[in-house]
mmCIF file of C-alpha atoms in Angstrom:
data_model
loop_
_atom_site.group_PDB
_atom_site.id
_atom_site.type_symbol
_atom_site.label_atom_id
_atom_site.label_comp_id
_atom_site.label_asym_id
_atom_site.label_seq_id
_atom_site.Cartn_x
_atom_site.Cartn_y
_atom_site.Cartn_z
ATOM 1 C CA MET A 1 -21.410 16.030 9.860
ATOM 2 C CA THR A 2 -21.704 12.273 9.496
ATOM 3 C CA SER A 3 -18.485 10.283 9.359
ATOM 4 C CA ILE A 4 -17.973 7.835 6.510
ATOM 5 C CA TYR A 5 -15.658 5.783 8.708
ATOM 6 C CA PRO A 6 -16.951 2.920 10.839
ATOM 7 C CA PRO A 7 -16.716 3.202 14.615
ATOM 8 C CA LEU A 8 -13.450 1.912 16.018
ATOM 9 C CA THR A 9 -15.115 -1.174 17.463
ATOM 10 C CA ARG A 10 -16.353 -2.133 13.995
ATOM 11 C CA LEU A 11 -12.887 -1.551 12.534
ATOM 12 C CA GLU A 12 -11.442 -3.818 15.192
ATOM 13 C CA GLU A 13 -14.003 -6.473 14.265
ATOM 14 C CA HIS A 14 -12.908 -6.262 10.625
ATOM 15 C CA ARG A 15 -9.211 -6.447 11.549
ATOM 16 C CA LYS A 16 -9.845 -9.698 13.432
ATOM 17 C CA GLN A 17 -10.631 -11.264 10.043
ATOM 18 C CA PHE A 18 -6.973 -10.730 9.036
ATOM 19 C CA PRO A 19 -4.853 -12.964 11.294
ATOM 20 C CA ALA A 20 -1.645 -11.721 9.626
ATOM 21 C CA LEU A 21 -2.398 -8.161 10.802
ATOM 22 C CA ALA A 22 -2.798 -8.918 14.494
ATOM 23 C CA ASN A 23 0.381 -7.056 15.444
ATOM 24 C CA LYS A 24 0.887 -4.799 12.400
ATOM 25 C CA ALA A 25 -0.233 -1.560 10.809
ATOM 26 C CA TYR A 26 -0.969 -2.348 7.161
ATOM 27 C CA PHE A 27 -1.236 0.376 4.531
ATOM 28 C CA ASN A 28 -1.143 -1.558 1.266
ATOM 29 C CA PHE A 29 -4.042 -2.041 -1.151
ATOM 30 C CA GLY A 30 -6.131 -5.153 -1.723
ATOM 31 C CA GLY A 31 -4.220 -6.305 -4.791
ATOM 32 C CA GLN A 32 -1.640 -8.097 -2.728
ATOM 33 C CA GLY A 33 -1.359 -9.045 0.868
ATOM 34 C CA PRO A 34 -3.215 -11.033 3.489
ATOM 35 C CA LEU A 35 -6.799 -12.142 2.984
ATOM 36 C CA PRO A 36 -9.485 -11.974 5.635
ATOM 37 C CA GLN A 37 -10.361 -15.403 6.973
ATOM 38 C CA ALA A 38 -13.857 -15.243 5.462
ATOM 39 C CA SER A 39 -12.401 -14.608 1.987
ATOM 40 C CA TRP A 40 -9.976 -17.492 2.332
ATOM 41 C CA GLU A 41 -12.809 -19.815 3.340
ATOM 42 C CA ALA A 42 -15.062 -18.564 0.505
ATOM 43 C CA MET A 43 -12.282 -19.212 -2.018
ATOM 44 C CA GLN A 44 -11.846 -22.755 -0.731
ATOM 45 C CA GLU A 45 -15.601 -23.372 -0.959
ATOM 46 C CA ALA A 46 -15.670 -21.956 -4.507
ATOM 47 C CA TYR A 47 -12.868 -24.271 -5.634
ATOM 48 C CA GLU A 48 -14.671 -27.236 -4.095
ATOM 49 C CA TYR A 49 -17.853 -26.248 -5.972
ATOM 50 C CA LEU A 50 -15.908 -25.978 -9.233
ATOM 51 C CA GLN A 51 -14.369 -29.398 -8.650
ATOM 52 C CA GLN A 52 -17.782 -30.913 -7.994
ATOM 53 C CA TYR A 53 -19.605 -29.487 -11.041
ATOM 54 C CA GLY A 54 -16.806 -28.766 -13.511
ATOM 55 C CA PRO A 55 -15.437 -25.315 -14.312
ATOM 56 C CA PHE A 56 -17.178 -24.951 -17.688
ATOM 57 C CA SER A 57 -20.630 -26.288 -16.872
ATOM 58 C CA GLY A 58 -23.882 -24.364 -17.123
ATOM 59 C CA THR A 59 -24.419 -25.042 -13.434
ATOM 60 C CA VAL A 60 -21.160 -23.313 -12.532
ATOM 61 C CA ASN A 61 -21.783 -20.433 -14.931
ATOM 62 C CA ASP A 62 -25.199 -19.784 -13.348
ATOM 63 C CA TRP A 63 -23.655 -20.069 -9.887
ATOM 64 C CA ILE A 64 -20.906 -17.552 -10.763
ATOM 65 C CA ILE A 65 -23.461 -15.055 -12.096
ATOM 66 C CA SER A 66 -25.473 -15.443 -8.889
ATOM 67 C CA GLN A 67 -22.383 -15.086 -6.691
ATOM 68 C CA VAL A 68 -21.261 -11.929 -8.515
ATOM 69 C CA ARG A 69 -24.739 -10.431 -8.149
ATOM 70 C CA GLN A 70 -24.850 -11.248 -4.421
ATOM 71 C CA THR A 71 -21.345 -9.856 -3.918
ATOM 72 C CA ARG A 72 -22.210 -6.579 -5.634
ATOM 73 C CA VAL A 73 -25.341 -6.258 -3.481
ATOM 74 C CA ALA A 74 -23.349 -6.929 -0.293
ATOM 75 C CA ILE A 75 -20.645 -4.392 -1.197
ATOM 76 C CA ALA A 76 -23.226 -1.768 -2.149
ATOM 77 C CA SER A 77 -25.076 -2.341 1.113
ATOM 78 C CA GLU A 78 -21.890 -2.038 3.163
ATOM 79 C CA LEU A 79 -20.921 1.195 1.396
ATOM 80 C CA GLY A 80 -24.417 2.649 1.247
ATOM 81 C CA ALA A 81 -24.094 2.821 -2.543
ATOM 82 C CA ALA A 82 -26.296 1.851 -5.464
ATOM 83 C CA VAL A 83 -25.628 -1.667 -6.758
ATOM 84 C CA LYS A 84 -25.246 -0.311 -10.306
ATOM 85 C CA THR A 85 -22.191 1.670 -9.148
ATOM 86 C CA ILE A 86 -20.301 -1.448 -8.017
ATOM 87 C CA THR A 87 -18.050 -3.116 -10.577
ATOM 88 C CA LEU A 88 -16.030 -6.263 -9.972
ATOM 89 C CA THR A 89 -12.916 -6.790 -12.071
ATOM 90 C CA GLU A 90 -10.458 -9.654 -12.337
ATOM 91 C CA ASN A 91 -7.648 -7.615 -10.765
ATOM 92 C CA VAL A 92 -6.641 -4.176 -9.501
ATOM 93 C CA THR A 93 -4.886 -3.202 -12.750
ATOM 94 C CA VAL A 94 -8.088 -3.667 -14.755
ATOM 95 C CA GLY A 95 -9.976 -1.804 -12.038
ATOM 96 C CA CYS A 96 -7.576 1.137 -12.424
ATOM 97 C CA ASN A 97 -7.567 1.020 -16.230
ATOM 98 C CA ILE A 98 -11.344 1.358 -16.565
ATOM 99 C CA PRO A 99 -11.553 4.873 -15.085
ATOM 100 C CA LEU A 100 -8.180 5.916 -16.532
ATOM 101 C CA TRP A 101 -9.312 5.162 -20.078
ATOM 102 C CA GLY A 102 -12.825 6.432 -19.388
ATOM 103 C CA MET A 103 -11.786 9.970 -18.450
ATOM 104 C CA ASP A 104 -12.348 12.835 -20.878
ATOM 105 C CA TRP A 105 -8.673 13.804 -20.932
ATOM 106 C CA GLN A 106 -7.643 17.173 -22.351
ATOM 107 C CA ALA A 107 -4.136 18.163 -23.451
ATOM 108 C CA GLY A 108 -2.279 19.571 -20.462
ATOM 109 C CA ASP A 109 -4.225 17.593 -17.839
ATOM 110 C CA HIS A 110 -2.013 16.258 -15.049
ATOM 111 C CA ILE A 111 -1.824 12.757 -13.550
ATOM 112 C CA LEU A 112 -0.056 12.261 -10.223
ATOM 113 C CA LEU A 113 1.231 8.758 -9.443
ATOM 114 C CA THR A 114 3.119 7.409 -6.467
ATOM 115 C CA ASP A 115 6.495 5.731 -6.853
ATOM 116 C CA CYS A 116 4.864 2.438 -5.798
ATOM 117 C CA GLU A 117 2.396 1.988 -8.661
ATOM 118 C CA HIS A 118 2.032 -1.376 -10.365
ATOM 119 C CA GLN A 119 3.629 -1.609 -13.811
ATOM 120 C CA GLY A 120 0.220 -2.186 -15.402
ATOM 121 C CA VAL A 121 -0.997 1.176 -14.115
ATOM 122 C CA ILE A 122 2.242 2.938 -15.090
ATOM 123 C CA ALA A 123 2.059 1.547 -18.640
ATOM 124 C CA ALA A 124 -1.563 2.662 -19.015
ATOM 125 C CA VAL A 125 -0.787 6.150 -17.712
ATOM 126 C CA GLU A 126 2.237 6.474 -20.015
ATOM 127 C CA GLU A 127 0.126 5.531 -23.047
ATOM 128 C CA ILE A 128 -2.719 7.839 -22.030
ATOM 129 C CA ALA A 129 -0.228 10.673 -21.495
ATOM 130 C CA ARG A 130 1.274 10.065 -24.934
ATOM 131 C CA ARG A 131 -2.080 9.957 -26.716
ATOM 132 C CA PHE A 132 -3.641 12.951 -24.997
ATOM 133 C CA GLN A 133 -0.525 15.082 -24.306
ATOM 134 C CA LEU A 134 -0.855 14.868 -20.526
ATOM 135 C CA GLU A 135 1.650 15.712 -17.835
ATOM 136 C CA VAL A 136 2.624 12.955 -15.408
ATOM 137 C CA SER A 137 4.368 13.454 -12.069
ATOM 138 C CA THR A 138 5.509 10.930 -9.516
ATOM 139 C CA CYS A 139 5.203 11.510 -5.794
ATOM 140 C CA PRO A 140 7.755 9.584 -3.723
ATOM 141 C CA ILE A 141 6.203 7.822 -0.760
ATOM 142 C CA GLN A 142 8.965 5.389 0.167
#
């Protein structure tokens, strides 16, 4: 059986990109928390590019489209997935809402949430449960 997890040495290489995690175990999601150094630097470069060419210019729009395409390709390559299966959203809540609203829910289906969910996810689940007569349970993890 092939493991989907990277070898420990590779994991350690990735962790080095997060200076804030040097002496911590971190179990949160990517919606909040420390950024890897490469992401921080890429964000700074992006803001500098926007300042140079203007945020609403055709040049910037073309650049953004190119950057999104390259990012999707890089993520797909890293995961061994097809590029068409990679979607980038403006935040985690939108990323959770897309599959939640895209499911073929049937009355009586069950959704299990943790007690640490973001309010945007909770609100979506509550509305979906109301519309489709679903059961919702919360699992305490704190």
